[in-house]
């Protein structure tokens, strides 16, 4: 592992920053271009794949590079914000909307002031800057071309590179695509609802699931609707006391992003539909243990290039797509407090490219739905979009799943032209099993 030294602001050229880089060398060097990992987030660390290289089949004959994005963990500076992390602790669930906003705003203001006092230019942390970091990295490593493996937000970085530096990109795997022209902050509540409805519909086609949870979709959404006028009150531990859960809060208790969450989703929906407060309480986590997530980097990216172009930014509140469930990726008050300038409007234009591309989407992904992969695919000249049945968010790294998405990615990376021509067809897709839904609480097994 080493550090890549780049300008914080390439126009000003007054301050340098350091980005961590890990290179896993191929077991047998084939001379093929390396694979560069682009993590999601924004705000997540990027070095974990270097600790588990055996999970990525291309390390047999290609170097695998992990670049820590500017502002994330292990970068210097790291835009971590313990002040914002602290705002989520203790009695956050019990606070009213205004109280939560006030606490988050105070945390963001404190973090912003601390970072700016240390000399950080918060406006220099965005996707275009990250793509130029990749260009600098390729030059330092002496690489003429790269294969990109991007997850979620990392797919936006990859598309940025394909648009601005197509000569550097030989191929792309985009897992859970986030095209620049979609409006996450306007659509996420609808996407989450689609995920919930899809799982309920899938459960209805499986005899054991449909017997255990009859008429699940109608009962679940009726319970959310009823909770809008008559919230479910839960007595929580950790000194939280009694907390009211309306429809949006109840919906948020169902996790559809991961394999485990998808398997447990029908049971969770059934618990909510039944109105059994003791069982619903088991879905609530009141502990917030913190993380290595770089909130400052996330806010600098999102509040400059996603939030300003959303309809939600000018609306008085979330729509009723899911009973007032907040559609914004970050609480609006955080962007209002972070105060970074919007990126140029052309950044959010759709990306057209001739770079060979595999787009992977999870059927039940609540964050980046399959429709976004199909949307991006339409402007890519040499591409294919594949939906993983029963999959959640970033299915290629759903290590608890059947591994089909990673095999698709590996097959594509081995020879993009043959894959796109249909000459390389991993046999797993037709054999993918439906999720084995959990029918009883773990305590009753």
Short mmCIF file of C-alpha atoms in Angstrom, two decimals:
data_model
loop_
_atom_site.label_atom_id
_atom_site.label_comp_id
_atom_site.label_asym_id
_atom_site.label_seq_id
_atom_site.Cartn_x
_atom_site.Cartn_y
_atom_site.Cartn_z
CA UNK A 1 0.00 0.00 0.00
CA UNK A 2 1.13 3.53 -0.73
CA UNK A 3 -0.21 7.02 -1.30
CA UNK A 4 -1.00 8.95 -4.45
CA UNK A 5 -0.29 12.66 -4.00
CA UNK A 6 -2.61 14.95 -5.97
CA UNK A 7 -3.71 18.56 -5.92
CA UNK A 8 -6.75 19.20 -3.76
CA UNK A 9 -7.85 21.86 -6.28
CA UNK A 10 -6.15 21.33 -9.62
CA UNK A 11 -6.91 24.89 -10.73
CA UNK A 12 -5.47 26.58 -7.64
CA UNK A 13 -2.55 24.12 -7.14
CA UNK A 14 -1.84 25.35 -3.62
CA UNK A 15 -2.52 22.27 -1.49
CA UNK A 16 -1.82 18.56 -1.99
CA UNK A 17 -3.74 15.66 -0.52
CA UNK A 18 -2.84 11.96 -0.19
CA UNK A 19 -4.99 9.09 -1.41
CA UNK A 20 -4.34 5.50 -0.27
CA UNK A 21 -3.65 2.96 -3.00
CA UNK A 22 -3.40 -0.82 -2.73
CA UNK A 23 -2.23 -2.97 -5.64
CA UNK A 24 -2.79 -6.73 -5.61
CA UNK A 25 -0.51 -8.23 -8.23
CA UNK A 26 -1.78 -11.01 -10.46
CA UNK A 27 -0.91 -14.59 -9.55
CA UNK A 28 0.16 -15.09 -13.16
CA UNK A 29 0.82 -11.91 -15.11
CA UNK A 30 -0.96 -12.13 -18.48
CA UNK A 31 -0.14 -8.61 -19.59
CA UNK A 32 -3.83 -7.68 -19.54
CA UNK A 33 -4.77 -4.27 -18.23
CA UNK A 34 -5.49 -4.09 -14.48
CA UNK A 35 -8.91 -3.89 -12.86
CA UNK A 36 -9.56 -0.73 -10.83
CA UNK A 37 -12.10 -0.97 -8.01
CA UNK A 38 -14.42 2.03 -7.58
CA UNK A 39 -16.39 1.84 -4.36
CA UNK A 40 -19.87 3.07 -3.57
CA UNK A 41 -21.04 5.67 -1.12
CA UNK A 42 -20.08 8.39 -1.66
CA UNK A 43 -18.11 8.36 1.57
CA UNK A 44 -17.20 4.67 1.86
CA UNK A 45 -13.64 3.44 2.18
CA UNK A 46 -12.20 1.62 -0.83
CA UNK A 47 -9.44 -0.65 0.40
CA UNK A 48 -11.35 -3.69 1.69
CA UNK A 49 -11.02 -5.68 -1.59
CA UNK A 50 -7.23 -5.64 -1.20
CA UNK A 51 -7.62 -7.62 2.02
CA UNK A 52 -9.68 -10.35 0.30
CA UNK A 53 -8.26 -10.60 -3.23
CA UNK A 54 -9.30 -14.24 -3.60
CA UNK A 55 -12.92 -13.12 -3.80
CA UNK A 56 -12.24 -11.47 -7.16
CA UNK A 57 -11.54 -14.07 -9.87
CA UNK A 58 -9.60 -11.71 -12.16
CA UNK A 59 -6.68 -11.61 -9.69
CA UNK A 60 -5.58 -14.87 -11.30
CA UNK A 61 -4.16 -12.99 -14.28
CA UNK A 62 -4.70 -9.26 -13.74
CA UNK A 63 -3.47 -6.74 -11.22
CA UNK A 64 -6.28 -5.44 -9.01
CA UNK A 65 -6.09 -1.85 -7.82
CA UNK A 66 -8.04 -0.22 -5.00
CA UNK A 67 -7.89 3.58 -4.82
CA UNK A 68 -9.17 5.30 -1.72
CA UNK A 69 -11.32 8.18 -2.95
CA UNK A 70 -10.39 11.66 -1.77
CA UNK A 71 -11.80 12.49 1.62
CA UNK A 72 -12.57 8.89 2.63
CA UNK A 73 -11.05 6.75 5.37
CA UNK A 74 -7.22 6.55 5.27
CA UNK A 75 -7.01 9.50 2.86
CA UNK A 76 -5.21 12.60 4.13
CA UNK A 77 -7.29 14.53 4.91
CA UNK A 78 -10.20 12.27 5.72
CA UNK A 79 -13.50 14.11 5.84
CA UNK A 80 -14.96 12.01 8.62
CA UNK A 81 -17.46 13.82 10.83
CA UNK A 82 -17.81 12.43 14.36
CA UNK A 83 -20.01 15.44 15.04
CA UNK A 84 -22.61 14.11 12.59
CA UNK A 85 -22.13 10.52 13.76
CA UNK A 86 -22.87 11.71 17.29
CA UNK A 87 -26.13 13.30 16.18
CA UNK A 88 -27.54 9.83 15.43
CA UNK A 89 -26.83 8.45 18.89
CA UNK A 90 -28.87 8.36 22.06
CA UNK A 91 -32.48 9.50 21.63
CA UNK A 92 -32.43 10.35 17.90
CA UNK A 93 -35.45 8.11 17.16
CA UNK A 94 -37.49 9.87 19.81
CA UNK A 95 -36.91 13.37 18.48
CA UNK A 96 -39.46 15.28 16.45
CA UNK A 97 -38.63 16.23 12.86
CA UNK A 98 -37.55 19.73 13.85
CA UNK A 99 -35.47 18.43 16.73
CA UNK A 100 -33.71 15.93 14.46
CA UNK A 101 -32.99 18.65 11.90
CA UNK A 102 -31.58 20.93 14.57
CA UNK A 103 -29.31 18.21 15.91
CA UNK A 104 -28.06 17.25 12.43
CA UNK A 105 -27.51 20.88 11.45
CA UNK A 106 -25.48 21.51 14.59
CA UNK A 107 -23.33 18.45 13.91
CA UNK A 108 -22.77 19.42 10.27
CA UNK A 109 -21.93 23.02 11.18
CA UNK A 110 -19.39 21.86 13.77
CA UNK A 111 -17.75 19.45 11.34
CA UNK A 112 -17.66 22.01 8.53
CA UNK A 113 -16.07 24.61 10.80
CA UNK A 114 -13.42 22.16 12.03
CA UNK A 115 -12.49 20.96 8.53
CA UNK A 116 -12.36 24.46 7.07
CA UNK A 117 -10.24 25.67 10.00
CA UNK A 118 -7.76 22.89 9.17
CA UNK A 119 -7.51 24.20 5.61
CA UNK A 120 -9.82 21.77 3.79
CA UNK A 121 -11.57 23.15 0.70
CA UNK A 122 -14.92 21.36 0.88
CA UNK A 123 -15.80 22.37 -2.70
CA UNK A 124 -12.87 20.31 -4.08
CA UNK A 125 -14.41 16.93 -3.22
CA UNK A 126 -16.62 15.79 -6.08
CA UNK A 127 -16.84 13.20 -8.85
CA UNK A 128 -14.95 15.16 -11.50
CA UNK A 129 -12.02 15.55 -9.11
CA UNK A 130 -12.07 11.82 -8.36
CA UNK A 131 -11.94 10.96 -12.07
CA UNK A 132 -8.87 13.17 -12.47
CA UNK A 133 -7.33 11.35 -9.49
CA UNK A 134 -7.77 8.11 -11.44
CA UNK A 135 -6.06 9.66 -14.46
CA UNK A 136 -3.13 10.69 -12.26
CA UNK A 137 -2.98 7.21 -10.75
CA UNK A 138 -2.81 5.55 -14.17
CA UNK A 139 0.01 7.87 -15.16
CA UNK A 140 1.99 7.17 -11.98
CA UNK A 141 1.53 3.41 -12.40
CA UNK A 142 2.38 3.57 -16.09
CA UNK A 143 -0.95 2.07 -17.17
CA UNK A 144 -2.29 2.97 -20.61
CA UNK A 145 -5.76 1.51 -19.96
CA UNK A 146 -7.89 0.22 -17.11
CA UNK A 147 -10.87 -2.07 -16.69
CA UNK A 148 -13.25 -0.44 -14.22
CA UNK A 149 -15.25 -2.37 -11.63
CA UNK A 150 -17.68 0.06 -10.03
CA UNK A 151 -20.29 -0.39 -7.31
CA UNK A 152 -23.23 1.99 -6.86
CA UNK A 153 -21.72 5.52 -6.61
CA UNK A 154 -18.53 4.06 -8.09
CA UNK A 155 -20.48 3.51 -11.32
CA UNK A 156 -21.02 7.27 -11.54
CA UNK A 157 -17.24 7.76 -11.33
CA UNK A 158 -16.78 5.10 -14.02
CA UNK A 159 -19.27 6.78 -16.36
CA UNK A 160 -17.54 10.10 -15.74
CA UNK A 161 -14.24 8.51 -16.82
CA UNK A 162 -15.81 6.91 -19.89
CA UNK A 163 -17.19 10.30 -20.92
CA UNK A 164 -14.12 12.44 -20.24
CA UNK A 165 -11.25 9.95 -20.70
CA UNK A 166 -12.49 7.17 -22.99
CA UNK A 167 -8.94 6.40 -24.12
CA UNK A 168 -8.10 5.25 -20.59
CA UNK A 169 -11.07 2.88 -20.14
CA UNK A 170 -10.93 -0.48 -21.92
CA UNK A 171 -14.09 -1.94 -20.32
CA UNK A 172 -16.48 -1.38 -17.41
CA UNK A 173 -18.48 -3.52 -15.02
CA UNK A 174 -21.17 -1.31 -13.49
CA UNK A 175 -22.88 -3.05 -10.57
CA UNK A 176 -26.02 -1.19 -9.40
CA UNK A 177 -25.63 1.73 -11.83
CA UNK A 178 -26.21 5.30 -10.71
CA UNK A 179 -26.25 7.32 -13.98
CA UNK A 180 -25.65 11.05 -13.56
CA UNK A 181 -28.99 11.98 -15.14
CA UNK A 182 -31.22 10.04 -12.72
CA UNK A 183 -32.64 11.91 -9.75
CA UNK A 184 -32.08 9.74 -6.70
CA UNK A 185 -33.51 12.32 -4.31
CA UNK A 186 -36.77 12.41 -6.25
CA UNK A 187 -37.16 8.68 -6.88
CA UNK A 188 -35.82 6.77 -3.90
CA UNK A 189 -39.15 6.51 -2.03
CA UNK A 190 -40.81 5.11 -5.16
CA UNK A 191 -37.89 2.74 -5.71
CA UNK A 192 -38.12 1.46 -2.15
CA UNK A 193 -41.85 0.93 -2.53
CA UNK A 194 -41.26 -0.98 -5.79
CA UNK A 195 -38.78 -3.21 -3.94
CA UNK A 196 -41.27 -3.95 -1.15
CA UNK A 197 -44.06 -4.66 -3.62
CA UNK A 198 -41.80 -6.92 -5.69
CA UNK A 199 -40.82 -9.04 -2.71
CA UNK A 200 -44.45 -9.34 -1.57
CA UNK A 201 -45.47 -10.38 -5.10
CA UNK A 202 -42.66 -12.94 -5.24
CA UNK A 203 -43.70 -14.35 -1.86
CA UNK A 204 -47.23 -14.78 -3.20
CA UNK A 205 -45.93 -17.10 -5.96
CA UNK A 206 -44.24 -19.47 -3.49
CA UNK A 207 -46.59 -21.87 -1.67
CA UNK A 208 -44.83 -21.89 1.71
CA UNK A 209 -44.40 -18.10 1.77
CA UNK A 210 -47.94 -17.37 0.60
CA UNK A 211 -49.39 -19.76 3.20
CA UNK A 212 -47.35 -18.16 5.99
CA UNK A 213 -48.07 -14.59 4.89
CA UNK A 214 -51.38 -14.54 2.96
CA UNK A 215 -52.36 -11.35 1.13
CA UNK A 216 -49.09 -9.82 2.32
CA UNK A 217 -48.90 -6.81 0.03
CA UNK A 218 -52.41 -5.54 0.78
CA UNK A 219 -52.13 -6.12 4.55
CA UNK A 220 -48.68 -4.50 4.81
CA UNK A 221 -49.53 -1.33 2.93
CA UNK A 222 -52.87 -1.07 4.74
CA UNK A 223 -50.97 -1.16 8.03
CA UNK A 224 -48.67 1.64 6.86
CA UNK A 225 -51.66 3.69 5.76
CA UNK A 226 -53.44 3.15 9.08
CA UNK A 227 -50.31 4.16 10.99
CA UNK A 228 -50.42 7.57 9.34
CA UNK A 229 -53.52 8.49 11.33
CA UNK A 230 -52.97 6.11 14.24
CA UNK A 231 -49.21 5.54 14.78
CA UNK A 232 -48.01 2.34 16.44
CA UNK A 233 -46.43 3.17 19.79
CA UNK A 234 -43.48 1.03 20.85
CA UNK A 235 -41.74 0.92 24.21
CA UNK A 236 -38.05 0.77 23.35
CA UNK A 237 -34.99 -0.13 25.39
CA UNK A 238 -31.86 1.97 26.07
CA UNK A 239 -33.88 4.61 27.86
CA UNK A 240 -35.75 5.55 24.70
CA UNK A 241 -39.16 5.17 26.28
CA UNK A 242 -42.28 5.22 24.11
CA UNK A 243 -41.83 6.14 20.44
CA UNK A 244 -44.54 6.56 17.80
CA UNK A 245 -44.05 4.88 14.41
CA UNK A 246 -46.01 6.26 11.47
CA UNK A 247 -46.16 4.64 8.03
CA UNK A 248 -42.79 5.92 6.84
CA UNK A 249 -41.02 4.84 10.02
CA UNK A 250 -42.58 1.39 9.85
CA UNK A 251 -41.56 0.96 6.20
CA UNK A 252 -37.98 1.86 7.10
CA UNK A 253 -37.84 -1.17 9.41
CA UNK A 254 -37.80 -3.49 6.39
CA UNK A 255 -34.37 -4.01 4.82
CA UNK A 256 -34.45 -4.99 1.14
CA UNK A 257 -30.88 -4.10 0.19
CA UNK A 258 -29.00 -7.22 1.27
CA UNK A 259 -29.56 -10.97 0.78
CA UNK A 260 -30.32 -11.46 4.47
CA UNK A 261 -32.66 -8.50 4.53
CA UNK A 262 -34.52 -9.75 1.45
CA UNK A 263 -34.93 -13.23 2.95
CA UNK A 264 -36.36 -11.71 6.14
CA UNK A 265 -38.47 -9.02 4.42
CA UNK A 266 -41.78 -10.94 4.10
CA UNK A 267 -41.62 -11.87 7.78
CA UNK A 268 -40.88 -8.26 8.75
CA UNK A 269 -43.75 -7.03 6.57
CA UNK A 270 -46.04 -9.62 8.16
CA UNK A 271 -45.03 -8.51 11.67
CA UNK A 272 -45.89 -4.92 10.80
CA UNK A 273 -49.15 -5.93 9.12
CA UNK A 274 -50.18 -7.96 12.18
CA UNK A 275 -49.78 -4.98 14.51
CA UNK A 276 -48.01 -7.18 17.07
CA UNK A 277 -45.98 -4.54 18.93
CA UNK A 278 -43.66 -7.03 20.60
CA UNK A 279 -42.63 -8.45 17.23
CA UNK A 280 -42.39 -5.06 15.55
CA UNK A 281 -40.15 -3.92 18.41
CA UNK A 282 -37.71 -6.72 17.50
CA UNK A 283 -37.16 -5.00 14.14
CA UNK A 284 -36.03 -1.74 15.75
CA UNK A 285 -32.37 -1.08 16.44
CA UNK A 286 -31.84 1.77 18.90
CA UNK A 287 -28.05 1.43 19.07
CA UNK A 288 -25.87 3.51 16.79
CA UNK A 289 -22.28 2.36 17.06
CA UNK A 290 -20.72 4.74 14.56
CA UNK A 291 -18.71 3.84 11.49
CA UNK A 292 -15.72 4.73 9.35
CA UNK A 293 -18.03 6.47 6.89
CA UNK A 294 -16.73 9.87 5.73
CA UNK A 295 -19.80 12.04 6.10
CA UNK A 296 -17.99 15.19 5.00
CA UNK A 297 -16.96 13.63 1.70
CA UNK A 298 -20.50 12.37 1.15
CA UNK A 299 -21.96 15.82 1.72
CA UNK A 300 -19.44 17.57 -0.51
CA UNK A 301 -20.23 15.18 -3.36
CA UNK A 302 -23.99 14.83 -2.96
CA UNK A 303 -24.78 18.40 -2.02
CA UNK A 304 -22.91 19.76 -5.04
CA UNK A 305 -23.90 17.38 -7.83
CA UNK A 306 -27.11 15.53 -6.93
CA UNK A 307 -29.23 17.53 -4.48
CA UNK A 308 -29.11 20.88 -6.40
CA UNK A 309 -30.59 19.25 -9.52
CA UNK A 310 -33.44 17.45 -7.77
CA UNK A 311 -37.05 18.54 -7.52
CA UNK A 312 -36.92 17.56 -3.86
CA UNK A 313 -34.49 20.44 -3.24
CA UNK A 314 -37.22 22.96 -4.03
CA UNK A 315 -40.14 21.02 -2.53
CA UNK A 316 -41.55 21.67 0.92
CA UNK A 317 -41.25 18.01 1.89
CA UNK A 318 -41.22 14.43 0.61
CA UNK A 319 -44.12 13.24 -1.51
CA UNK A 320 -46.60 10.54 -0.53
CA UNK A 321 -45.02 7.74 -2.59
CA UNK A 322 -44.38 5.84 0.62
CA UNK A 323 -46.37 7.74 3.26
CA UNK A 324 -43.84 10.57 3.54
CA UNK A 325 -40.74 8.38 3.53
CA UNK A 326 -37.79 10.76 3.00
CA UNK A 327 -36.55 10.36 -0.55
CA UNK A 328 -33.39 12.44 -0.18
CA UNK A 329 -30.13 10.51 0.18
CA UNK A 330 -29.08 12.84 2.99
CA UNK A 331 -31.31 14.92 5.22
CA UNK A 332 -31.97 18.21 3.37
CA UNK A 333 -30.83 20.21 6.38
CA UNK A 334 -27.35 18.72 5.99
CA UNK A 335 -26.95 20.12 2.47
CA UNK A 336 -28.36 23.44 3.62
CA UNK A 337 -25.72 23.53 6.33
CA UNK A 338 -22.79 22.20 4.27
CA UNK A 339 -23.09 25.02 1.71
CA UNK A 340 -20.99 23.80 -1.21
CA UNK A 341 -21.57 25.27 -4.70
CA UNK A 342 -23.42 23.24 -7.30
CA UNK A 343 -21.40 21.57 -10.03
CA UNK A 344 -21.94 22.70 -13.66
CA UNK A 345 -25.27 21.52 -15.00
CA UNK A 346 -23.64 19.51 -17.80
CA UNK A 347 -22.35 17.07 -15.19
CA UNK A 348 -25.85 15.61 -14.87
CA UNK A 349 -26.28 15.06 -18.60
CA UNK A 350 -26.66 11.41 -19.70
CA UNK A 351 -23.44 9.63 -20.67
CA UNK A 352 -23.02 8.16 -24.15
CA UNK A 353 -20.03 5.88 -24.63
CA UNK A 354 -18.56 3.20 -26.87
CA UNK A 355 -16.67 1.53 -24.01
CA UNK A 356 -17.66 -2.17 -23.68
CA UNK A 357 -19.84 -2.36 -20.58
CA UNK A 358 -21.64 -4.91 -18.42
CA UNK A 359 -24.41 -3.45 -16.26
CA UNK A 360 -25.62 -5.56 -13.33
CA UNK A 361 -28.75 -4.84 -11.27
CA UNK A 362 -30.50 -6.62 -8.42
CA UNK A 363 -34.19 -7.36 -8.96
CA UNK A 364 -35.19 -6.04 -5.53
CA UNK A 365 -32.56 -3.30 -5.17
CA UNK A 366 -34.30 -0.42 -3.32
CA UNK A 367 -31.54 2.11 -4.07
CA UNK A 368 -30.53 1.68 -7.72
CA UNK A 369 -33.34 -0.22 -9.46
CA UNK A 370 -32.95 -2.31 -12.63
CA UNK A 371 -34.68 0.44 -14.61
CA UNK A 372 -31.62 2.64 -14.08
CA UNK A 373 -29.33 -0.01 -15.55
CA UNK A 374 -31.64 -0.26 -18.57
CA UNK A 375 -31.72 3.55 -18.80
CA UNK A 376 -27.90 3.79 -18.85
CA UNK A 377 -27.65 0.87 -21.28
CA UNK A 378 -29.62 2.74 -23.96
CA UNK A 379 -26.78 5.24 -24.52
CA UNK A 380 -23.92 2.75 -24.36
CA UNK A 381 -23.03 1.41 -27.78
CA UNK A 382 -21.45 -1.89 -26.66
CA UNK A 383 -23.21 -3.01 -23.52
CA UNK A 384 -25.63 -5.43 -21.93
CA UNK A 385 -27.79 -4.99 -18.82
CA UNK A 386 -28.49 -8.07 -16.71
CA UNK A 387 -30.87 -8.24 -13.75
CA UNK A 388 -30.04 -10.76 -11.03
CA UNK A 389 -33.26 -12.53 -9.93
CA UNK A 390 -33.90 -11.99 -6.23
CA UNK A 391 -30.83 -9.74 -5.93
CA UNK A 392 -30.43 -6.65 -3.79
CA UNK A 393 -27.96 -3.78 -3.92
CA UNK A 394 -24.52 -4.53 -5.45
CA UNK A 395 -25.26 -8.23 -6.04
CA UNK A 396 -21.76 -9.00 -7.34
CA UNK A 397 -20.43 -8.57 -3.79
CA UNK A 398 -23.37 -10.18 -1.99
CA UNK A 399 -21.07 -12.77 -0.46
CA UNK A 400 -23.98 -14.59 1.17
CA UNK A 401 -25.63 -15.17 -2.21
CA UNK A 402 -25.00 -17.72 -4.94
CA UNK A 403 -22.13 -15.81 -6.56
CA UNK A 404 -23.80 -15.59 -9.98
CA UNK A 405 -23.31 -11.84 -10.38
CA UNK A 406 -19.59 -12.09 -9.65
CA UNK A 407 -19.27 -14.94 -12.16
CA UNK A 408 -20.95 -12.74 -14.75
CA UNK A 409 -18.53 -9.93 -13.94
CA UNK A 410 -15.53 -12.27 -14.13
CA UNK A 411 -16.69 -13.72 -17.45
CA UNK A 412 -17.06 -10.24 -18.90
CA UNK A 413 -13.68 -9.05 -17.63
CA UNK A 414 -11.96 -12.10 -19.15
CA UNK A 415 -13.04 -11.07 -22.67
CA UNK A 416 -15.60 -8.25 -23.04
CA UNK A 417 -15.99 -8.67 -26.80
CA UNK A 418 -16.77 -12.39 -26.61
CA UNK A 419 -19.09 -11.84 -23.64
CA UNK A 420 -21.09 -9.17 -25.46
CA UNK A 421 -21.20 -11.39 -28.55
CA UNK A 422 -22.80 -14.15 -26.47
CA UNK A 423 -19.80 -16.46 -26.75
CA UNK A 424 -19.15 -16.42 -22.99
CA UNK A 425 -22.32 -17.29 -21.09
CA UNK A 426 -21.93 -18.19 -17.39
CA UNK A 427 -24.38 -21.01 -16.71
CA UNK A 428 -25.59 -19.64 -13.37
CA UNK A 429 -28.22 -17.16 -14.50
CA UNK A 430 -30.85 -19.68 -15.59
CA UNK A 431 -30.34 -21.69 -12.40
CA UNK A 432 -30.63 -18.77 -9.98
CA UNK A 433 -32.96 -19.76 -7.17
CA UNK A 434 -35.60 -17.52 -5.67
CA UNK A 435 -34.77 -16.20 -2.20
CA UNK A 436 -35.41 -18.73 0.56
CA UNK A 437 -37.65 -16.49 2.60
CA UNK A 438 -37.55 -16.72 6.38
CA UNK A 439 -40.93 -17.92 7.60
CA UNK A 440 -40.43 -17.71 11.36
CA UNK A 441 -38.44 -15.50 13.72
CA UNK A 442 -35.01 -16.88 14.53
CA UNK A 443 -36.05 -17.27 18.18
CA UNK A 444 -38.82 -19.70 17.17
CA UNK A 445 -36.74 -21.99 14.99
#
